Amino acid sequence: MSSNNADNANPQDVIGQFFKDSPAEIAADFRCGFVAIVGRPNVGKSTLMNHLIGQKLSITSRKPQTTRHKIVGIDTRDNVQAVYVDTPGMHKKEVRAINKMMNRAASSALRDVNLVLFVVDSMKWVPDDELVLEKLQHADMPVIMVINKVDTIEEKRTLLPLIEQHGKRMNFSDIVPVSALRGANLEHLHEVIAKYLPFAPPMYAIDQLTDRSERFLASEIVREKIMRQLGEELPYDLAVQIESFKEEPATINEKTGKPKPACLYIDATILVERQGQKLIVIGDKGRKLKQIGMEARIDMEKMFEQKVMLTLWVKVKGGWSDDERALKSLGYSDI
């Protein structure tokens, strides 16, 4: 009869299983806080967050109102942890339930944060910018205006007058010009953000990038590829629902003895409101859908760092974008 391993185990080893090494000491001057990124649609909020944390979490496209949810991105460096909250663009037209929910999501992000980044486009100021400004006028936390897309300004000598002009709109804690896409002046923005965060220990692990689930990130990747593939053809009334998200561990093929790598199997349904929209997404002989799936799979493999098998379907679900119950079932309940 074989001996029982538990009987022969070293008591110290057994005890050690229940205790981890003491966590690293946190510096007394460590700063940590929530930073809301707000602004009207299409000013580059998601691009800014992605570049601030050095990782693509929020999807981007040239189409306004690409971001529909509050996305949290966590950036930890040196003695600072900034927890960024990327929000949908605030806009005056609240035609459907989804638009109202997006505006509520952006407004709610202003609660319980330590700092606000108000992102504006260097080339124009429009009524939706005024809408955001009105919500910030009585903010009880510091507000930094971030003038984005300064690389598009042809006459650089006009930048200083532009900063002075914006400075008259409100008593901003700081005004920082950047190019989120080019990464210009972002190190300076990091420094400015850090000085307004409170002294506090980190709220998340130092290697954590977001509080969102992998299922959510997968659905957003698919939605981004749809937006980029279809452009102006894109039916706005569109959502992505992850039906299945299963990981198979690496194995050895019993017959050949060859290793089979781990693989993530993802099934997703693209929801549209009308049959005509379904045909647009699928494309001639399924070409559009195939291209969307291929591009999404490539990004997923980069993000999840393993092989991905992605299957996409397109389904007609009328009225979902103006039905609060349907919206909540699709993951909009958090806003």
mmCIF file of C-alpha atoms in Angstrom:
data_model
loop_
_atom_site.group_PDB
_atom_site.id
_atom_site.type_symbol
_atom_site.label_atom_id
_atom_site.label_comp_id
_atom_site.label_asym_id
_atom_site.label_seq_id
_atom_site.Cartn_x
_atom_site.Cartn_y
_atom_site.Cartn_z
ATOM 1 C CA MET A 1 0.000 0.000 0.000
ATOM 2 C CA SER A 2 1.369 3.443 -0.901
ATOM 3 C CA SER A 3 2.086 5.882 1.898
ATOM 4 C CA ASN A 4 -0.143 8.897 2.500
ATOM 5 C CA ASN A 5 1.661 12.071 1.355
ATOM 6 C CA ALA A 6 -0.233 14.177 3.889
ATOM 7 C CA ASP A 7 1.147 12.057 6.727
ATOM 8 C CA ASN A 8 4.731 12.684 5.572
ATOM 9 C CA ALA A 9 4.329 16.384 4.807
ATOM 10 C CA ASN A 10 6.498 18.889 6.614
ATOM 11 C CA PRO A 11 4.252 20.775 9.104
ATOM 12 C CA GLN A 12 5.872 24.079 8.076
ATOM 13 C CA ASP A 13 4.971 23.428 4.425
ATOM 14 C CA VAL A 14 1.363 22.701 5.342
ATOM 15 C CA ILE A 15 1.095 25.856 7.422
ATOM 16 C CA GLY A 16 2.782 27.870 4.681
ATOM 17 C CA GLN A 17 0.029 27.028 2.222
ATOM 18 C CA PHE A 18 -2.370 29.224 4.165
ATOM 19 C CA PHE A 19 -0.172 32.309 4.265
ATOM 20 C CA LYS A 20 1.258 34.484 1.537
ATOM 21 C CA ASP A 21 4.297 36.681 1.747
ATOM 22 C CA SER A 22 3.595 40.049 3.283
ATOM 23 C CA PRO A 23 2.557 42.593 0.665
ATOM 24 C CA ALA A 24 5.105 45.170 -0.390
ATOM 25 C CA GLU A 25 5.079 48.270 1.725
ATOM 26 C CA ILE A 26 3.176 51.199 0.256
ATOM 27 C CA ALA A 27 5.055 54.496 0.247
ATOM 28 C CA ALA A 28 3.649 57.133 2.603
ATOM 29 C CA ASP A 29 3.398 59.594 -0.283
ATOM 30 C CA PHE A 30 1.452 57.211 -2.557
ATOM 31 C CA ARG A 31 -1.396 58.918 -4.420
ATOM 32 C CA CYS A 32 -4.545 57.224 -5.688
ATOM 33 C CA GLY A 33 -7.900 58.426 -6.978
ATOM 34 C CA PHE A 34 -10.641 58.300 -9.585
ATOM 35 C CA VAL A 35 -10.359 60.495 -12.680
ATOM 36 C CA ALA A 36 -13.454 61.043 -14.846
ATOM 37 C CA ILE A 37 -12.844 61.783 -18.526
ATOM 38 C CA VAL A 38 -15.779 63.798 -19.875
ATOM 39 C CA GLY A 39 -16.626 65.783 -22.987
ATOM 40 C CA ARG A 40 -18.936 65.839 -25.974
ATOM 41 C CA PRO A 41 -18.902 63.005 -28.531
ATOM 42 C CA ASN A 42 -15.906 62.542 -30.811
ATOM 43 C CA VAL A 43 -13.325 64.699 -29.020
ATOM 44 C CA GLY A 44 -10.946 61.784 -28.375
ATOM 45 C CA LYS A 45 -11.796 60.754 -24.797
ATOM 46 C CA SER A 46 -11.315 57.031 -25.431
ATOM 47 C CA THR A 47 -8.103 57.576 -27.390
ATOM 48 C CA LEU A 48 -6.811 59.711 -24.526
ATOM 49 C CA MET A 49 -7.535 57.052 -21.901
ATOM 50 C CA ASN A 50 -6.008 54.282 -24.005
ATOM 51 C CA HIS A 51 -2.788 56.257 -24.375
ATOM 52 C CA LEU A 52 -2.690 57.343 -20.731
ATOM 53 C CA ILE A 53 -2.779 53.737 -19.528
ATOM 54 C CA GLY A 54 -0.710 52.382 -22.437
ATOM 55 C CA GLN A 55 -3.313 49.749 -23.316
ATOM 56 C CA LYS A 56 -6.318 49.698 -25.618
ATOM 57 C CA LEU A 57 -9.434 49.258 -23.471
ATOM 58 C CA SER A 58 -11.936 51.730 -24.895
ATOM 59 C CA ILE A 59 -12.931 51.210 -28.509
ATOM 60 C CA THR A 60 -12.397 54.058 -30.932
ATOM 61 C CA SER A 61 -13.732 55.146 -34.306
ATOM 62 C CA ARG A 62 -14.498 58.357 -36.149
ATOM 63 C CA LYS A 63 -18.204 57.813 -35.595
ATOM 64 C CA PRO A 64 -19.621 59.963 -32.744
ATOM 65 C CA GLN A 65 -20.912 58.244 -29.587
ATOM 66 C CA THR A 66 -18.734 55.171 -30.061
ATOM 67 C CA THR A 67 -18.427 54.737 -26.279
ATOM 68 C CA ARG A 68 -21.712 53.658 -24.682
ATOM 69 C CA HIS A 69 -20.583 52.475 -21.242
ATOM 70 C CA LYS A 70 -18.413 53.829 -18.481
ATOM 71 C CA ILE A 71 -15.055 52.111 -19.013
ATOM 72 C CA VAL A 72 -12.568 51.964 -16.142
ATOM 73 C CA GLY A 73 -8.857 51.945 -16.952
ATOM 74 C CA ILE A 74 -6.225 51.622 -14.217
ATOM 75 C CA ASP A 75 -2.772 53.178 -14.566
ATOM 76 C CA THR A 76 -0.206 52.499 -11.849
ATOM 77 C CA ARG A 77 3.249 54.032 -12.068
ATOM 78 C CA ASP A 78 5.829 54.910 -9.438
ATOM 79 C CA ASN A 79 3.813 56.082 -6.415
ATOM 80 C CA VAL A 80 0.605 56.950 -8.284
ATOM 81 C CA GLN A 81 -2.477 54.951 -9.257
ATOM 82 C CA ALA A 82 -4.952 56.838 -11.443
ATOM 83 C CA VAL A 83 -8.267 55.078 -12.023
ATOM 84 C CA TYR A 84 -9.680 56.579 -15.215
ATOM 85 C CA VAL A 85 -13.387 56.481 -16.016
ATOM 86 C CA ASP A 86 -13.989 56.935 -19.755
ATOM 87 C CA THR A 87 -17.560 58.066 -20.379
ATOM 88 C CA PRO A 88 -19.983 58.330 -23.309
ATOM 89 C CA GLY A 89 -20.037 61.748 -24.945
ATOM 90 C CA MET A 90 -22.640 64.129 -23.513
ATOM 91 C CA HIS A 91 -25.068 65.406 -26.135
ATOM 92 C CA LYS A 92 -28.274 67.452 -26.199
ATOM 93 C CA LYS A 93 -30.378 65.135 -28.384
ATOM 94 C CA GLU A 94 -31.913 62.404 -26.246
ATOM 95 C CA VAL A 95 -34.077 60.740 -28.866
ATOM 96 C CA ARG A 96 -34.073 57.160 -27.587
ATOM 97 C CA ALA A 97 -33.604 55.322 -24.318
ATOM 98 C CA ILE A 98 -29.999 54.481 -25.205
ATOM 99 C CA ASN A 99 -29.154 58.179 -25.659
ATOM 100 C CA LYS A 100 -30.676 59.001 -22.289
ATOM 101 C CA MET A 101 -28.742 56.181 -20.648
ATOM 102 C CA MET A 102 -25.493 57.362 -22.226
ATOM 103 C CA ASN A 103 -26.023 60.882 -20.889
ATOM 104 C CA ARG A 104 -26.832 59.476 -17.443
ATOM 105 C CA ALA A 105 -23.659 57.400 -17.552
ATOM 106 C CA ALA A 106 -21.555 60.452 -18.327
ATOM 107 C CA SER A 107 -23.227 62.554 -15.613
ATOM 108 C CA SER A 108 -22.998 59.821 -12.968
ATOM 109 C CA ALA A 109 -19.246 59.579 -13.566
ATOM 110 C CA LEU A 110 -18.911 62.998 -11.965
ATOM 111 C CA ARG A 111 -20.036 61.572 -8.629
ATOM 112 C CA ASP A 112 -17.419 60.233 -6.237
ATOM 113 C CA VAL A 113 -14.373 61.092 -8.349
ATOM 114 C CA ASN A 114 -11.332 63.047 -7.234
ATOM 115 C CA LEU A 115 -10.564 64.784 -10.505
ATOM 116 C CA VAL A 116 -12.197 65.553 -13.862
ATOM 117 C CA LEU A 117 -10.534 65.791 -17.262
ATOM 118 C CA PHE A 118 -12.726 67.926 -19.536
ATOM 119 C CA VAL A 119 -11.639 67.055 -23.076
ATOM 120 C CA VAL A 120 -12.295 69.521 -25.898
ATOM 121 C CA ASP A 121 -11.351 69.673 -29.568
ATOM 122 C CA SER A 122 -8.704 72.271 -30.372
ATOM 123 C CA MET A 123 -10.459 73.202 -33.626
ATOM 124 C CA LYS A 124 -14.027 73.929 -32.508
ATOM 125 C CA TRP A 125 -16.364 74.703 -29.621
ATOM 126 C CA VAL A 126 -20.010 73.658 -30.073
ATOM 127 C CA PRO A 127 -23.261 73.651 -28.008
ATOM 128 C CA ASP A 128 -22.545 70.157 -26.652
ATOM 129 C CA ASP A 129 -19.301 71.528 -25.172
ATOM 130 C CA GLU A 130 -21.415 74.135 -23.392
ATOM 131 C CA LEU A 131 -23.651 71.350 -22.064
ATOM 132 C CA VAL A 132 -20.650 69.649 -20.453
ATOM 133 C CA LEU A 133 -19.308 72.951 -19.145
ATOM 134 C CA GLU A 134 -22.646 73.692 -17.449
ATOM 135 C CA LYS A 135 -22.452 70.364 -15.573
ATOM 136 C CA LEU A 136 -18.917 71.190 -14.414
ATOM 137 C CA GLN A 137 -19.538 74.752 -13.237
ATOM 138 C CA HIS A 138 -20.357 73.687 -9.686
ATOM 139 C CA ALA A 139 -18.104 70.639 -9.479
ATOM 140 C CA ASP A 140 -16.606 70.176 -6.011
ATOM 141 C CA MET A 141 -13.415 68.607 -7.335
ATOM 142 C CA PRO A 142 -10.551 69.959 -9.507
ATOM 143 C CA VAL A 143 -11.292 70.167 -13.234
ATOM 144 C CA ILE A 144 -8.475 70.058 -15.791
ATOM 145 C CA MET A 145 -9.294 71.144 -19.320
ATOM 146 C CA VAL A 146 -7.489 68.955 -21.855
ATOM 147 C CA ILE A 147 -7.291 70.580 -25.283
ATOM 148 C CA ASN A 148 -6.943 67.613 -27.617
ATOM 149 C CA LYS A 149 -5.832 67.321 -31.255
ATOM 150 C CA VAL A 150 -3.381 70.240 -31.032
ATOM 151 C CA ASP A 151 -1.407 68.519 -33.805
ATOM 152 C CA THR A 152 -4.159 69.664 -36.200
ATOM 153 C CA ILE A 153 -3.503 73.351 -35.476
ATOM 154 C CA GLU A 154 -1.609 74.778 -38.428
ATOM 155 C CA GLU A 155 -0.592 78.065 -36.811
ATOM 156 C CA LYS A 156 1.085 77.114 -33.527
ATOM 157 C CA ARG A 157 1.176 80.763 -32.456
ATOM 158 C CA THR A 158 -2.627 80.589 -32.059
ATOM 159 C CA LEU A 159 -2.370 77.970 -29.302
ATOM 160 C CA LEU A 160 -1.602 80.407 -26.470
ATOM 161 C CA PRO A 161 -4.565 82.692 -27.306
ATOM 162 C CA LEU A 162 -6.758 79.563 -27.491
ATOM 163 C CA ILE A 163 -5.665 78.512 -23.995
ATOM 164 C CA GLU A 164 -6.372 82.025 -22.704
ATOM 165 C CA GLN A 165 -9.800 81.997 -24.364
ATOM 166 C CA HIS A 166 -10.773 78.689 -22.766
ATOM 167 C CA GLY A 167 -9.418 79.879 -19.430
ATOM 168 C CA LYS A 168 -12.120 82.559 -19.339
ATOM 169 C CA ARG A 169 -14.926 79.982 -19.565
ATOM 170 C CA MET A 170 -14.304 78.613 -16.072
ATOM 171 C CA ASN A 171 -11.737 78.626 -13.295
ATOM 172 C CA PHE A 172 -9.982 75.415 -14.385
ATOM 173 C CA SER A 173 -7.355 73.949 -12.081
ATOM 174 C CA ASP A 174 -5.101 73.491 -15.126
ATOM 175 C CA ILE A 175 -5.307 73.635 -18.905
ATOM 176 C CA VAL A 176 -3.137 71.122 -20.759
ATOM 177 C CA PRO A 177 -2.849 70.936 -24.570
ATOM 178 C CA VAL A 178 -2.189 67.422 -25.930
ATOM 179 C CA SER A 179 -2.428 65.180 -28.943
ATOM 180 C CA ALA A 180 -3.805 61.905 -27.587
ATOM 181 C CA LEU A 181 -3.364 60.160 -30.924
ATOM 182 C CA ARG A 182 0.282 61.234 -31.258
ATOM 183 C CA GLY A 183 1.047 60.870 -27.555
ATOM 184 C CA ALA A 184 2.204 64.485 -27.405
ATOM 185 C CA ASN A 185 2.492 66.119 -23.957
ATOM 186 C CA LEU A 186 0.951 63.122 -22.188
ATOM 187 C CA GLU A 187 3.853 62.779 -19.753
ATOM 188 C CA HIS A 188 3.185 66.329 -18.610
ATOM 189 C CA LEU A 189 -0.517 65.484 -18.272
ATOM 190 C CA HIS A 190 0.420 62.477 -16.114
ATOM 191 C CA GLU A 191 2.357 64.801 -13.796
ATOM 192 C CA VAL A 192 -0.488 67.305 -13.585
ATOM 193 C CA ILE A 193 -3.032 64.567 -12.825
ATOM 194 C CA ALA A 194 -0.830 63.083 -10.091
ATOM 195 C CA LYS A 195 -0.570 66.304 -8.142
ATOM 196 C CA TYR A 196 -4.363 66.550 -7.798
ATOM 197 C CA LEU A 197 -4.893 62.999 -6.546
ATOM 198 C CA PRO A 198 -5.170 62.461 -2.775
ATOM 199 C CA PHE A 199 -2.589 60.624 -0.682
ATOM 200 C CA ALA A 200 -4.046 57.141 -0.423
ATOM 201 C CA PRO A 201 -2.985 53.506 -0.935
ATOM 202 C CA PRO A 202 -3.768 51.814 -4.286
ATOM 203 C CA MET A 203 -7.306 50.470 -4.722
ATOM 204 C CA TYR A 204 -6.346 47.859 -7.330
ATOM 205 C CA ALA A 205 -3.473 45.457 -7.898
ATOM 206 C CA ILE A 206 -0.522 47.162 -9.574
ATOM 207 C CA ASP A 207 -0.825 44.966 -12.684
ATOM 208 C CA GLN A 208 -4.615 45.333 -13.076
ATOM 209 C CA LEU A 209 -5.759 47.347 -16.099
ATOM 210 C CA THR A 210 -9.542 47.412 -15.779
ATOM 211 C CA ASP A 211 -12.461 46.265 -13.643
ATOM 212 C CA ARG A 212 -14.379 45.111 -16.711
ATOM 213 C CA SER A 213 -14.836 41.419 -17.497
ATOM 214 C CA GLU A 214 -13.157 39.696 -20.434
ATOM 215 C CA ARG A 215 -16.624 39.004 -21.887
ATOM 216 C CA PHE A 216 -17.337 42.743 -21.927
ATOM 217 C CA LEU A 217 -13.994 43.552 -23.552
ATOM 218 C CA ALA A 218 -14.633 40.907 -26.215
ATOM 219 C CA SER A 219 -18.032 42.394 -27.061
ATOM 220 C CA GLU A 220 -16.513 45.875 -27.368
ATOM 221 C CA ILE A 221 -13.789 44.613 -29.713
ATOM 222 C CA VAL A 222 -16.430 43.121 -32.024
ATOM 223 C CA ARG A 223 -18.444 46.358 -31.941
ATOM 224 C CA GLU A 224 -15.374 48.406 -32.827
ATOM 225 C CA LYS A 225 -14.601 46.238 -35.854
ATOM 226 C CA ILE A 226 -18.189 46.581 -37.049
ATOM 227 C CA MET A 227 -17.960 50.367 -36.794
ATOM 228 C CA ARG A 228 -14.641 50.477 -38.600
ATOM 229 C CA GLN A 229 -15.740 48.075 -41.362
ATOM 230 C CA LEU A 230 -19.103 49.620 -42.123
ATOM 231 C CA GLY A 231 -18.366 53.332 -41.699
ATOM 232 C CA GLU A 232 -21.292 55.397 -42.953
ATOM 233 C CA GLU A 233 -23.266 52.214 -43.717
ATOM 234 C CA LEU A 234 -23.274 51.341 -40.034
ATOM 235 C CA PRO A 235 -26.709 50.904 -38.510
ATOM 236 C CA TYR A 236 -26.458 52.820 -35.236
ATOM 237 C CA ASP A 237 -29.081 50.540 -33.677
ATOM 238 C CA LEU A 238 -26.580 47.760 -33.128
ATOM 239 C CA ALA A 239 -25.282 45.850 -30.108
ATOM 240 C CA VAL A 240 -23.062 42.836 -29.442
ATOM 241 C CA GLN A 241 -23.988 40.131 -26.953
ATOM 242 C CA ILE A 242 -21.516 37.422 -25.885
ATOM 243 C CA GLU A 243 -23.406 34.127 -25.809
ATOM 244 C CA SER A 244 -20.542 31.828 -24.836
ATOM 245 C CA PHE A 245 -17.026 32.423 -23.476
ATOM 246 C CA LYS A 246 -15.182 29.168 -22.758
ATOM 247 C CA GLU A 247 -11.487 28.422 -22.352
ATOM 248 C CA GLU A 248 -10.013 25.028 -23.123
ATOM 249 C CA PRO A 249 -6.631 24.405 -21.472
ATOM 250 C CA ALA A 250 -3.586 23.192 -23.353
ATOM 251 C CA THR A 251 -3.556 19.411 -23.870
ATOM 252 C CA ILE A 252 -1.555 16.673 -25.541
ATOM 253 C CA ASN A 253 -3.118 14.818 -28.484
ATOM 254 C CA GLU A 254 -3.292 11.200 -27.348
ATOM 255 C CA LYS A 255 -2.893 9.814 -30.885
ATOM 256 C CA THR A 256 -0.085 12.035 -32.194
ATOM 257 C CA GLY A 257 1.551 13.105 -28.945
ATOM 258 C CA LYS A 258 1.606 16.692 -30.215
ATOM 259 C CA PRO A 259 0.687 19.554 -27.900
ATOM 260 C CA LYS A 260 -2.584 21.361 -28.505
ATOM 261 C CA PRO A 261 -2.414 24.984 -27.319
ATOM 262 C CA ALA A 262 -4.993 26.534 -25.023
ATOM 263 C CA CYS A 263 -7.863 28.120 -26.901
ATOM 264 C CA LEU A 264 -10.624 30.564 -26.048
ATOM 265 C CA TYR A 265 -13.952 29.830 -27.750
ATOM 266 C CA ILE A 266 -16.194 32.885 -28.070
ATOM 267 C CA ASP A 267 -19.682 32.974 -29.588
ATOM 268 C CA ALA A 268 -21.206 36.423 -30.127
ATOM 269 C CA THR A 269 -24.502 37.693 -31.516
ATOM 270 C CA ILE A 270 -24.719 41.027 -33.316
ATOM 271 C CA LEU A 271 -28.152 42.560 -32.698
ATOM 272 C CA VAL A 272 -29.738 44.913 -35.218
ATOM 273 C CA GLU A 273 -33.256 46.319 -35.424
ATOM 274 C CA ARG A 274 -34.220 45.620 -39.041
ATOM 275 C CA GLN A 275 -33.667 42.952 -41.680
ATOM 276 C CA GLY A 276 -32.019 45.475 -43.999
ATOM 277 C CA GLN A 277 -29.421 46.231 -41.315
ATOM 278 C CA LYS A 278 -28.688 42.533 -40.972
ATOM 279 C CA LEU A 279 -27.886 42.316 -44.676
ATOM 280 C CA ILE A 280 -25.527 45.314 -44.368
ATOM 281 C CA VAL A 281 -23.586 43.718 -41.511
ATOM 282 C CA ILE A 282 -23.325 40.337 -43.265
ATOM 283 C CA GLY A 283 -22.357 41.865 -46.627
ATOM 284 C CA ASP A 284 -22.252 40.266 -50.043
ATOM 285 C CA LYS A 285 -21.741 36.497 -49.630
ATOM 286 C CA GLY A 286 -20.875 37.079 -45.982
ATOM 287 C CA ARG A 287 -17.684 39.037 -46.750
ATOM 288 C CA LYS A 288 -18.283 41.877 -44.268
ATOM 289 C CA LEU A 289 -19.073 39.563 -41.389
ATOM 290 C CA LYS A 290 -16.046 37.410 -42.172
ATOM 291 C CA GLN A 291 -13.752 40.467 -42.209
ATOM 292 C CA ILE A 292 -15.248 41.750 -38.929
ATOM 293 C CA GLY A 293 -14.661 38.371 -37.305
ATOM 294 C CA MET A 294 -11.083 38.097 -38.559
ATOM 295 C CA GLU A 295 -10.084 41.561 -37.328
ATOM 296 C CA ALA A 296 -11.833 41.063 -33.973
ATOM 297 C CA ARG A 297 -10.123 37.708 -33.451
ATOM 298 C CA ILE A 298 -6.680 39.234 -34.077
ATOM 299 C CA ASP A 299 -7.281 41.929 -31.442
ATOM 300 C CA MET A 300 -8.702 39.401 -28.986
ATOM 301 C CA GLU A 301 -5.641 37.184 -29.311
ATOM 302 C CA LYS A 302 -3.454 40.185 -28.495
ATOM 303 C CA MET A 303 -5.570 41.159 -25.513
ATOM 304 C CA PHE A 304 -6.110 37.669 -24.056
ATOM 305 C CA GLU A 305 -2.656 36.400 -25.106
ATOM 306 C CA GLN A 306 -3.897 33.084 -26.474
ATOM 307 C CA LYS A 307 -5.519 31.487 -29.495
ATOM 308 C CA VAL A 308 -9.147 32.528 -30.053
ATOM 309 C CA MET A 309 -11.903 30.834 -32.043
ATOM 310 C CA LEU A 310 -14.618 33.428 -32.680
ATOM 311 C CA THR A 311 -18.062 32.692 -34.113
ATOM 312 C CA LEU A 312 -20.432 35.519 -35.047
ATOM 313 C CA TRP A 313 -24.149 35.538 -35.760
ATOM 314 C CA VAL A 314 -26.424 38.439 -36.750
ATOM 315 C CA LYS A 315 -29.923 38.599 -35.278
ATOM 316 C CA VAL A 316 -32.819 41.042 -35.731
ATOM 317 C CA LYS A 317 -34.206 42.327 -32.408
ATOM 318 C CA GLY A 318 -36.570 45.210 -33.097
ATOM 319 C CA GLY A 319 -36.755 48.184 -30.745
ATOM 320 C CA TRP A 320 -33.914 47.183 -28.417
ATOM 321 C CA SER A 321 -32.277 50.655 -28.421
ATOM 322 C CA ASP A 322 -35.464 52.327 -27.121
ATOM 323 C CA ASP A 323 -36.387 49.643 -24.584
ATOM 324 C CA GLU A 324 -34.831 50.134 -21.146
ATOM 325 C CA ARG A 325 -35.488 46.524 -20.167
ATOM 326 C CA ALA A 326 -33.725 45.278 -23.301
ATOM 327 C CA LEU A 327 -30.846 47.706 -22.714
ATOM 328 C CA LYS A 328 -30.334 46.424 -19.173
ATOM 329 C CA SER A 329 -30.285 42.838 -20.420
ATOM 330 C CA LEU A 330 -27.486 43.891 -22.792
ATOM 331 C CA GLY A 331 -25.304 45.252 -19.998
ATOM 332 C CA TYR A 332 -26.439 48.860 -19.779
ATOM 333 C CA SER A 333 -27.816 48.476 -16.237
ATOM 334 C CA ASP A 334 -24.594 49.820 -14.748
ATOM 335 C CA ILE A 335 -25.362 53.264 -16.074
#
